[in-house]
């Protein structure tokens, strides 16, 4: 692999809204301000989709079962999500991004990568662009955003977490490799709990440990992700910021540290996955007609169950209904379930309204 100096230096900004859903709820309802709130779930069931910083202080975080969250924080207030509002705010922040660059890749409603190497304002300094964007977001939406600035996507994403909330950080080409060496691999973007556990078993706990492994070793153990891990251990990430990705499907899956045997926990684990794929579709104005549930058993046998509806699913509740339909017949099962996944396909653009407007700005 080439070394860092052989790449043209890109300027990438990763913008990430702070506790997005929760902050929108606190903005719109003064009674929720300065209080521990959870968006999504209820005191009895479901999972937390987003937690306010006041709730995080109690150890509440997204994807946590609501029951656990309530136990950690007895005063926790559960607020139902309002995706139409989050989508509208998301549109506002994208219009701000579009003032700076067309090379923008949203990751979800509240996060995006921007390539500002060449930008519409002719600004030299990427950290200044990030400050301006955050100030405009605050002015237009009343909400705080954090930003990471670096020379590739991986480091920009890691940097946006460094001074959160309401802060920004830069990782320079000089600092990148050193930063990665000191970083625990479980904090890497792209390393989930299952991969982190596997790395730990292989003696890889930090970027420095990862850097000691050969490319062959990483490919052997992590397949297609091997070259990616090999690169990022050296502060190298060649992935481009891809604007307006046209995708055939959008999916999310999760491998569990303990096998599941019953419907209820399985349904609970699927909730954040559904929310993730739904948020992606919402963020990109995409409708989906086909839902596929993937189930991998403890013995590594895998099945998929699909259902296609005549018109794009109108709301996440409809997606949940279809997933329930596909999931229910799987149980009871003698074999434990080690992985669940949800994929949406038969995608179509839903609202052409916002897209041309963004293009006009160029
Ligand atoms: Mg965020």
PDB file of C-alpha atoms in Angstrom, residues 90-356:
ATOM      1  CA  UNK A  90     -32.200  17.838   8.193  1.00  0.00           C
ATOM      2  CA  UNK A  91     -33.217  19.543   4.956  1.00  0.00           C
ATOM      3  CA  UNK A  92     -32.308  22.924   6.479  1.00  0.00           C
ATOM      4  CA  UNK A  93     -28.818  21.777   7.429  1.00  0.00           C
ATOM      5  CA  UNK A  94     -28.280  20.215   3.998  1.00  0.00           C
ATOM      6  CA  UNK A  95     -29.135  23.505   2.369  1.00  0.00           C
ATOM      7  CA  UNK A  96     -26.422  25.104   4.496  1.00  0.00           C
ATOM      8  CA  UNK A  97     -23.910  22.400   3.442  1.00  0.00           C
ATOM      9  CA  UNK A  98     -24.862  22.983  -0.186  1.00  0.00           C
ATOM     10  CA  UNK A  99     -23.762  26.611   0.099  1.00  0.00           C
ATOM     11  CA  UNK A 100     -20.237  25.277   0.584  1.00  0.00           C
ATOM     12  CA  UNK A 101     -19.946  22.135  -1.504  1.00  0.00           C
ATOM     13  CA  UNK A 102     -21.932  19.837  -3.748  1.00  0.00           C
ATOM     14  CA  UNK A 103     -19.735  16.953  -2.597  1.00  0.00           C
ATOM     15  CA  UNK A 104     -21.825  15.968   0.399  1.00  0.00           C
ATOM     16  CA  UNK A 105     -22.623  12.472   1.632  1.00  0.00           C
ATOM     17  CA  UNK A 106     -25.309  12.161   4.292  1.00  0.00           C
ATOM     18  CA  UNK A 107     -24.919   9.234   6.698  1.00  0.00           C
ATOM     19  CA  UNK A 108     -28.252   9.817   8.387  1.00  0.00           C
ATOM     20  CA  UNK A 109     -30.598  12.709   9.080  1.00  0.00           C
ATOM     21  CA  UNK A 110     -28.066  14.416  11.325  1.00  0.00           C
ATOM     22  CA  UNK A 111     -24.643  13.543   9.958  1.00  0.00           C
ATOM     23  CA  UNK A 112     -22.819  14.141   6.712  1.00  0.00           C
ATOM     24  CA  UNK A 113     -19.379  14.130   5.179  1.00  0.00           C
ATOM     25  CA  UNK A 114     -18.437  17.179   3.131  1.00  0.00           C
ATOM     26  CA  UNK A 115     -15.464  17.326   0.810  1.00  0.00           C
ATOM     27  CA  UNK A 116     -14.427  20.993   0.911  1.00  0.00           C
ATOM     28  CA  UNK A 117     -11.068  20.626  -0.866  1.00  0.00           C
ATOM     29  CA  UNK A 118     -12.574  22.746  -3.575  1.00  0.00           C
ATOM     30  CA  UNK A 119     -15.517  24.672  -2.237  1.00  0.00           C
ATOM     31  CA  UNK A 120     -18.034  27.149  -3.526  1.00  0.00           C
ATOM     32  CA  UNK A 121     -16.794  29.923  -1.242  1.00  0.00           C
ATOM     33  CA  UNK A 122     -13.174  29.585  -2.275  1.00  0.00           C
ATOM     34  CA  UNK A 123     -12.153  29.233   1.369  1.00  0.00           C
ATOM     35  CA  UNK A 124      -8.682  27.862   2.136  1.00  0.00           C
ATOM     36  CA  UNK A 125      -9.087  26.755   5.704  1.00  0.00           C
ATOM     37  CA  UNK A 126     -11.380  23.808   6.350  1.00  0.00           C
ATOM     38  CA  UNK A 127     -11.649  24.550  10.074  1.00  0.00           C
ATOM     39  CA  UNK A 128     -13.059  27.978   9.216  1.00  0.00           C
ATOM     40  CA  UNK A 129     -15.609  26.372   6.938  1.00  0.00           C
ATOM     41  CA  UNK A 130     -16.604  24.026   9.752  1.00  0.00           C
ATOM     42  CA  UNK A 131     -16.982  26.940  12.216  1.00  0.00           C
ATOM     43  CA  UNK A 132     -19.100  28.895   9.764  1.00  0.00           C
ATOM     44  CA  UNK A 133     -21.333  25.943   9.004  1.00  0.00           C
ATOM     45  CA  UNK A 134     -21.875  25.259  12.707  1.00  0.00           C
ATOM     46  CA  UNK A 135     -22.681  28.906  13.366  1.00  0.00           C
ATOM     47  CA  UNK A 136     -25.200  28.945  10.518  1.00  0.00           C
ATOM     48  CA  UNK A 137     -26.812  25.739  11.715  1.00  0.00           C
ATOM     49  CA  UNK A 138     -27.200  27.324  15.154  1.00  0.00           C
ATOM     50  CA  UNK A 139     -28.648  30.484  13.655  1.00  0.00           C
ATOM     51  CA  UNK A 140     -31.112  28.728  11.346  1.00  0.00           C
ATOM     52  CA  UNK A 141     -32.191  25.780  13.515  1.00  0.00           C
ATOM     53  CA  UNK A 142     -31.245  26.822  17.053  1.00  0.00           C
ATOM     54  CA  UNK A 143     -29.377  23.538  17.417  1.00  0.00           C
ATOM     55  CA  UNK A 144     -25.774  22.646  18.170  1.00  0.00           C
ATOM     56  CA  UNK A 145     -23.587  20.704  15.785  1.00  0.00           C
ATOM     57  CA  UNK A 146     -20.091  19.327  16.204  1.00  0.00           C
ATOM     58  CA  UNK A 147     -17.560  18.871  13.438  1.00  0.00           C
ATOM     59  CA  UNK A 148     -14.425  16.930  12.668  1.00  0.00           C
ATOM     60  CA  UNK A 149     -11.938  18.120  10.103  1.00  0.00           C
ATOM     61  CA  UNK A 150      -9.312  15.905   8.550  1.00  0.00           C
ATOM     62  CA  UNK A 151      -7.794  14.583   5.337  1.00  0.00           C
ATOM     63  CA  UNK A 152     -10.035  11.526   5.061  1.00  0.00           C
ATOM     64  CA  UNK A 153     -13.486  10.313   6.054  1.00  0.00           C
ATOM     65  CA  UNK A 154     -12.402   7.971   8.827  1.00  0.00           C
ATOM     66  CA  UNK A 155     -10.416  10.619  10.699  1.00  0.00           C
ATOM     67  CA  UNK A 156     -12.973  13.370  10.099  1.00  0.00           C
ATOM     68  CA  UNK A 157     -15.627  11.121  11.638  1.00  0.00           C
ATOM     69  CA  UNK A 158     -13.423  10.276  14.622  1.00  0.00           C
ATOM     70  CA  UNK A 159     -12.540  13.970  15.055  1.00  0.00           C
ATOM     71  CA  UNK A 160     -16.148  15.113  15.276  1.00  0.00           C
ATOM     72  CA  UNK A 161     -16.477  13.149  18.523  1.00  0.00           C
ATOM     73  CA  UNK A 162     -13.423  14.687  20.178  1.00  0.00           C
ATOM     74  CA  UNK A 163     -14.928  17.988  21.296  1.00  0.00           C
ATOM     75  CA  UNK A 164     -18.591  17.023  21.374  1.00  0.00           C
ATOM     76  CA  UNK A 165     -21.010  18.609  22.206  1.00  0.00           C
ATOM     77  CA  UNK A 166     -20.888  21.925  20.358  1.00  0.00           C
ATOM     78  CA  UNK A 167     -17.236  21.715  19.437  1.00  0.00           C
ATOM     79  CA  UNK A 168     -14.904  20.802  16.650  1.00  0.00           C
ATOM     80  CA  UNK A 169     -11.498  19.208  16.254  1.00  0.00           C
ATOM     81  CA  UNK A 170      -8.967  18.830  13.494  1.00  0.00           C
ATOM     82  CA  UNK A 171      -6.666  15.900  12.787  1.00  0.00           C
ATOM     83  CA  UNK A 172      -3.841  16.904  10.463  1.00  0.00           C
ATOM     84  CA  UNK A 173      -1.926  14.587   8.123  1.00  0.00           C
ATOM     85  CA  UNK A 174       0.984  14.864  10.556  1.00  0.00           C
ATOM     86  CA  UNK A 175      -1.129  13.809  13.539  1.00  0.00           C
ATOM     87  CA  UNK A 176      -3.343  11.205  11.843  1.00  0.00           C
ATOM     88  CA  UNK A 177      -1.161   8.091  12.169  1.00  0.00           C
ATOM     89  CA  UNK A 178      -0.269   8.900  15.791  1.00  0.00           C
ATOM     90  CA  UNK A 179      -3.918   9.534  16.652  1.00  0.00           C
ATOM     91  CA  UNK A 180      -4.976   6.179  15.231  1.00  0.00           C
ATOM     92  CA  UNK A 181      -2.210   4.302  17.062  1.00  0.00           C
ATOM     93  CA  UNK A 182      -3.471   5.498  20.423  1.00  0.00           C
ATOM     94  CA  UNK A 183      -7.140   4.888  19.617  1.00  0.00           C
ATOM     95  CA  UNK A 184      -8.906   1.805  21.042  1.00  0.00           C
ATOM     96  CA  UNK A 185     -10.224  -0.221  18.084  1.00  0.00           C
ATOM     97  CA  UNK A 186     -13.665  -0.480  19.689  1.00  0.00           C
ATOM     98  CA  UNK A 187     -14.008   3.264  19.061  1.00  0.00           C
ATOM     99  CA  UNK A 188     -13.223   2.930  15.352  1.00  0.00           C
ATOM    100  CA  UNK A 189     -16.038   3.799  12.988  1.00  0.00           C
ATOM    101  CA  UNK A 190     -16.777   0.532  11.206  1.00  0.00           C
ATOM    102  CA  UNK A 191     -15.848  -1.686  14.156  1.00  0.00           C
ATOM    103  CA  UNK A 192     -18.990  -2.921  15.898  1.00  0.00           C
ATOM    104  CA  UNK A 193     -19.064  -4.783  19.217  1.00  0.00           C
ATOM    105  CA  UNK A 194     -18.729  -8.208  17.553  1.00  0.00           C
ATOM    106  CA  UNK A 195     -15.696  -7.176  15.493  1.00  0.00           C
ATOM    107  CA  UNK A 196     -14.153  -5.456  18.512  1.00  0.00           C
ATOM    108  CA  UNK A 197     -14.542  -8.675  20.476  1.00  0.00           C
ATOM    109  CA  UNK A 198     -12.949 -10.685  17.683  1.00  0.00           C
ATOM    110  CA  UNK A 199     -10.070  -8.216  17.486  1.00  0.00           C
ATOM    111  CA  UNK A 200      -9.615  -8.452  21.241  1.00  0.00           C
ATOM    112  CA  UNK A 201      -9.365 -12.240  20.970  1.00  0.00           C
ATOM    113  CA  UNK A 202      -6.668 -11.743  18.314  1.00  0.00           C
ATOM    114  CA  UNK A 203      -4.750  -9.417  20.618  1.00  0.00           C
ATOM    115  CA  UNK A 204      -5.812  -6.226  18.836  1.00  0.00           C
ATOM    116  CA  UNK A 205      -6.993  -3.549  21.248  1.00  0.00           C
ATOM    117  CA  UNK A 206      -5.514  -0.351  19.820  1.00  0.00           C
ATOM    118  CA  UNK A 207      -4.607   1.114  16.464  1.00  0.00           C
ATOM    119  CA  UNK A 208      -0.984   0.310  17.241  1.00  0.00           C
ATOM    120  CA  UNK A 209      -1.887  -3.391  17.703  1.00  0.00           C
ATOM    121  CA  UNK A 210      -3.780  -3.293  14.408  1.00  0.00           C
ATOM    122  CA  UNK A 211      -0.807  -1.742  12.623  1.00  0.00           C
ATOM    123  CA  UNK A 212       1.386  -4.691  13.612  1.00  0.00           C
ATOM    124  CA  UNK A 213      -0.796  -7.138  11.670  1.00  0.00           C
ATOM    125  CA  UNK A 214      -0.078  -7.925   8.044  1.00  0.00           C
ATOM    126  CA  UNK A 215      -2.580  -7.268   5.273  1.00  0.00           C
ATOM    127  CA  UNK A 216      -2.811 -11.044   4.707  1.00  0.00           C
ATOM    128  CA  UNK A 217      -3.659 -11.634   8.360  1.00  0.00           C
ATOM    129  CA  UNK A 218      -6.371  -8.965   8.321  1.00  0.00           C
ATOM    130  CA  UNK A 219      -7.920 -10.257   5.083  1.00  0.00           C
ATOM    131  CA  UNK A 220      -7.847 -13.795   6.433  1.00  0.00           C
ATOM    132  CA  UNK A 221      -9.654 -12.750   9.606  1.00  0.00           C
ATOM    133  CA  UNK A 222     -11.870  -9.882   8.462  1.00  0.00           C
ATOM    134  CA  UNK A 223     -12.423 -10.593   4.764  1.00  0.00           C
ATOM    135  CA  UNK A 224     -13.441  -7.578   2.727  1.00  0.00           C
ATOM    136  CA  UNK A 225     -12.847  -5.246   5.696  1.00  0.00           C
ATOM    137  CA  UNK A 226      -9.221  -6.368   5.946  1.00  0.00           C
ATOM    138  CA  UNK A 227      -7.744  -3.791   3.535  1.00  0.00           C
ATOM    139  CA  UNK A 228      -9.837  -1.034   5.153  1.00  0.00           C
ATOM    140  CA  UNK A 229      -8.507  -1.897   8.606  1.00  0.00           C
ATOM    141  CA  UNK A 230      -4.969  -2.141   7.232  1.00  0.00           C
ATOM    142  CA  UNK A 231      -5.292   1.351   5.782  1.00  0.00           C
ATOM    143  CA  UNK A 232      -6.891   3.094   8.726  1.00  0.00           C
ATOM    144  CA  UNK A 233      -4.282   1.643  11.098  1.00  0.00           C
ATOM    145  CA  UNK A 234      -1.894   3.876   9.113  1.00  0.00           C
ATOM    146  CA  UNK A 235      -4.237   6.850   8.987  1.00  0.00           C
ATOM    147  CA  UNK A 236      -5.127   6.037   5.363  1.00  0.00           C
ATOM    148  CA  UNK A 237      -8.705   5.899   4.099  1.00  0.00           C
ATOM    149  CA  UNK A 238      -9.152   6.191   0.357  1.00  0.00           C
ATOM    150  CA  UNK A 239     -12.948   6.206   0.323  1.00  0.00           C
ATOM    151  CA  UNK A 240     -14.330   9.223  -1.483  1.00  0.00           C
ATOM    152  CA  UNK A 241     -17.175  11.408  -0.296  1.00  0.00           C
ATOM    153  CA  UNK A 242     -19.931  10.188  -2.586  1.00  0.00           C
ATOM    154  CA  UNK A 243     -22.742  12.650  -3.165  1.00  0.00           C
ATOM    155  CA  UNK A 244     -26.269  11.409  -3.869  1.00  0.00           C
ATOM    156  CA  UNK A 245     -25.437   7.775  -3.734  1.00  0.00           C
ATOM    157  CA  UNK A 246     -27.932   5.805  -5.730  1.00  0.00           C
ATOM    158  CA  UNK A 247     -28.394   2.583  -3.928  1.00  0.00           C
ATOM    159  CA  UNK A 248     -30.311  -0.533  -4.765  1.00  0.00           C
ATOM    160  CA  UNK A 249     -30.894  -1.408  -1.162  1.00  0.00           C
ATOM    161  CA  UNK A 250     -30.228  -0.176   2.315  1.00  0.00           C
ATOM    162  CA  UNK A 251     -29.673  -2.599   5.148  1.00  0.00           C
ATOM    163  CA  UNK A 252     -28.523  -2.866   8.727  1.00  0.00           C
ATOM    164  CA  UNK A 253     -27.649  -5.912  10.745  1.00  0.00           C
ATOM    165  CA  UNK A 254     -26.359  -6.775  14.145  1.00  0.00           C
ATOM    166  CA  UNK A 255     -24.495  -9.766  15.542  1.00  0.00           C
ATOM    167  CA  UNK A 256     -25.286 -10.497  19.159  1.00  0.00           C
ATOM    168  CA  UNK A 257     -22.808 -11.445  21.841  1.00  0.00           C
ATOM    169  CA  UNK A 258     -25.417 -13.903  23.164  1.00  0.00           C
ATOM    170  CA  UNK A 259     -27.769 -15.915  20.957  1.00  0.00           C
ATOM    171  CA  UNK A 260     -31.444 -14.992  21.068  1.00  0.00           C
ATOM    172  CA  UNK A 261     -34.143 -17.608  21.595  1.00  0.00           C
ATOM    173  CA  UNK A 262     -37.411 -15.698  21.854  1.00  0.00           C
ATOM    174  CA  UNK A 263     -39.489 -13.298  19.808  1.00  0.00           C
ATOM    175  CA  UNK A 264     -39.486 -10.400  22.287  1.00  0.00           C
ATOM    176  CA  UNK A 265     -35.722  -9.833  22.561  1.00  0.00           C
ATOM    177  CA  UNK A 266     -35.391 -10.382  18.811  1.00  0.00           C
ATOM    178  CA  UNK A 267     -38.047  -7.784  18.107  1.00  0.00           C
ATOM    179  CA  UNK A 268     -36.296  -5.396  20.488  1.00  0.00           C
ATOM    180  CA  UNK A 269     -32.934  -5.868  18.753  1.00  0.00           C
ATOM    181  CA  UNK A 270     -34.548  -5.214  15.378  1.00  0.00           C
ATOM    182  CA  UNK A 271     -35.956  -1.842  16.431  1.00  0.00           C
ATOM    183  CA  UNK A 272     -32.717   0.168  16.150  1.00  0.00           C
ATOM    184  CA  UNK A 273     -31.941  -1.568  12.846  1.00  0.00           C
ATOM    185  CA  UNK A 274     -35.327  -0.566  11.455  1.00  0.00           C
ATOM    186  CA  UNK A 275     -34.828   2.960  12.716  1.00  0.00           C
ATOM    187  CA  UNK A 276     -31.435   3.117  11.073  1.00  0.00           C
ATOM    188  CA  UNK A 277     -32.603   2.020   7.618  1.00  0.00           C
ATOM    189  CA  UNK A 278     -35.728   4.123   7.921  1.00  0.00           C
ATOM    190  CA  UNK A 279     -33.702   7.205   8.854  1.00  0.00           C
ATOM    191  CA  UNK A 280     -31.490   6.642   5.826  1.00  0.00           C
ATOM    192  CA  UNK A 281     -34.520   6.501   3.534  1.00  0.00           C
ATOM    193  CA  UNK A 282     -36.035   9.562   5.160  1.00  0.00           C
ATOM    194  CA  UNK A 283     -32.793  11.462   4.934  1.00  0.00           C
ATOM    195  CA  UNK A 284     -32.493  10.683   1.245  1.00  0.00           C
ATOM    196  CA  UNK A 285     -36.127  10.997   0.245  1.00  0.00           C
ATOM    197  CA  UNK A 286     -36.297   7.337  -0.698  1.00  0.00           C
ATOM    198  CA  UNK A 287     -39.349   5.092  -0.510  1.00  0.00           C
ATOM    199  CA  UNK A 288     -39.078   1.309  -0.209  1.00  0.00           C
ATOM    200  CA  UNK A 289     -41.441  -1.458  -1.214  1.00  0.00           C
ATOM    201  CA  UNK A 290     -39.521  -4.606  -0.306  1.00  0.00           C
ATOM    202  CA  UNK A 291     -38.555  -5.599   3.214  1.00  0.00           C
ATOM    203  CA  UNK A 292     -36.144  -8.463   3.795  1.00  0.00           C
ATOM    204  CA  UNK A 293     -35.438 -10.000   7.166  1.00  0.00           C
ATOM    205  CA  UNK A 294     -32.190 -11.915   7.519  1.00  0.00           C
ATOM    206  CA  UNK A 295     -31.734 -14.451  10.278  1.00  0.00           C
ATOM    207  CA  UNK A 296     -28.456 -16.190  10.951  1.00  0.00           C
ATOM    208  CA  UNK A 297     -28.540 -19.026  13.448  1.00  0.00           C
ATOM    209  CA  UNK A 298     -25.897 -20.074  15.935  1.00  0.00           C
ATOM    210  CA  UNK A 299     -24.908 -22.884  13.549  1.00  0.00           C
ATOM    211  CA  UNK A 300     -24.317 -20.201  10.858  1.00  0.00           C
ATOM    212  CA  UNK A 301     -27.231 -21.377   8.731  1.00  0.00           C
ATOM    213  CA  UNK A 302     -28.946 -18.381   7.290  1.00  0.00           C
ATOM    214  CA  UNK A 303     -32.462 -17.689   6.063  1.00  0.00           C
ATOM    215  CA  UNK A 304     -34.111 -14.639   4.565  1.00  0.00           C
ATOM    216  CA  UNK A 305     -37.805 -13.757   4.471  1.00  0.00           C
ATOM    217  CA  UNK A 306     -39.130 -11.016   2.212  1.00  0.00           C
ATOM    218  CA  UNK A 307     -42.319  -9.174   1.600  1.00  0.00           C
ATOM    219  CA  UNK A 308     -43.087  -6.646  -1.110  1.00  0.00           C
ATOM    220  CA  UNK A 309     -45.925  -4.189  -0.736  1.00  0.00           C
ATOM    221  CA  UNK A 310     -47.623  -2.452  -3.693  1.00  0.00           C
ATOM    222  CA  UNK A 311     -46.660   1.121  -2.716  1.00  0.00           C
ATOM    223  CA  UNK A 312     -43.663   2.496  -0.762  1.00  0.00           C
ATOM    224  CA  UNK A 313     -44.089   2.106   2.989  1.00  0.00           C
ATOM    225  CA  UNK A 314     -45.484   5.405   4.267  1.00  0.00           C
ATOM    226  CA  UNK A 315     -44.229   5.305   7.852  1.00  0.00           C
ATOM    227  CA  UNK A 316     -41.871   3.429  10.128  1.00  0.00           C
ATOM    228  CA  UNK A 317     -44.910   1.878  11.826  1.00  0.00           C
ATOM    229  CA  UNK A 318     -45.689   0.149   8.522  1.00  0.00           C
ATOM    230  CA  UNK A 319     -42.148  -1.148   8.300  1.00  0.00           C
ATOM    231  CA  UNK A 320     -42.455  -2.454  11.862  1.00  0.00           C
ATOM    232  CA  UNK A 321     -45.668  -4.210  10.932  1.00  0.00           C
ATOM    233  CA  UNK A 322     -44.084  -5.979   7.952  1.00  0.00           C
ATOM    234  CA  UNK A 323     -41.026  -6.946  10.003  1.00  0.00           C
ATOM    235  CA  UNK A 324     -43.302  -8.357  12.731  1.00  0.00           C
ATOM    236  CA  UNK A 325     -45.051 -10.397  10.078  1.00  0.00           C
ATOM    237  CA  UNK A 326     -41.753 -11.816   8.867  1.00  0.00           C
ATOM    238  CA  UNK A 327     -40.288 -12.311  12.341  1.00  0.00           C
ATOM    239  CA  UNK A 328     -43.184 -13.979  14.178  1.00  0.00           C
ATOM    240  CA  UNK A 329     -43.054 -17.313  12.292  1.00  0.00           C
ATOM    241  CA  UNK A 330     -39.328 -17.662  13.078  1.00  0.00           C
ATOM    242  CA  UNK A 331     -40.133 -18.368  16.728  1.00  0.00           C
ATOM    243  CA  UNK A 332     -40.123 -20.567  18.706  1.00  0.00           C
ATOM    244  CA  UNK A 333     -36.776 -21.858  17.532  1.00  0.00           C
ATOM    245  CA  UNK A 334     -34.512 -24.530  18.964  1.00  0.00           C
ATOM    246  CA  UNK A 335     -31.444 -22.974  17.382  1.00  0.00           C
ATOM    247  CA  UNK A 336     -30.299 -19.676  18.833  1.00  0.00           C
ATOM    248  CA  UNK A 337     -30.262 -16.616  16.608  1.00  0.00           C
ATOM    249  CA  UNK A 338     -26.858 -14.943  16.381  1.00  0.00           C
ATOM    250  CA  UNK A 339     -27.570 -12.242  13.802  1.00  0.00           C
ATOM    251  CA  UNK A 340     -30.571 -10.283  12.585  1.00  0.00           C
ATOM    252  CA  UNK A 341     -30.731  -7.915   9.655  1.00  0.00           C
ATOM    253  CA  UNK A 342     -33.283  -5.739   7.910  1.00  0.00           C
ATOM    254  CA  UNK A 343     -32.889  -4.637   4.299  1.00  0.00           C
ATOM    255  CA  UNK A 344     -35.116  -2.348   2.286  1.00  0.00           C
ATOM    256  CA  UNK A 345     -35.080  -2.646  -1.498  1.00  0.00           C
ATOM    257  CA  UNK A 346     -37.232  -1.752  -4.509  1.00  0.00           C
ATOM    258  CA  UNK A 347     -36.230   1.787  -3.661  1.00  0.00           C
ATOM    259  CA  UNK A 348     -37.634   4.822  -5.389  1.00  0.00           C
ATOM    260  CA  UNK A 349     -37.128   8.552  -5.049  1.00  0.00           C
ATOM    261  CA  UNK A 350     -40.096   9.965  -3.201  1.00  0.00           C
ATOM    262  CA  UNK A 351     -39.889  13.706  -3.174  1.00  0.00           C
ATOM    263  CA  UNK A 352     -38.270  15.192  -6.228  1.00  0.00           C
ATOM    264  CA  UNK A 353     -39.078  18.575  -4.679  1.00  0.00           C
ATOM    265  CA  UNK A 354     -35.917  19.150  -2.636  1.00  0.00           C
ATOM    266  CA  UNK A 355     -33.318  17.789  -5.023  1.00  0.00           C
ATOM    267  CA  UNK A 356     -33.399  20.332  -7.913  1.00  0.00           C
TER     268      UNK A 356
END
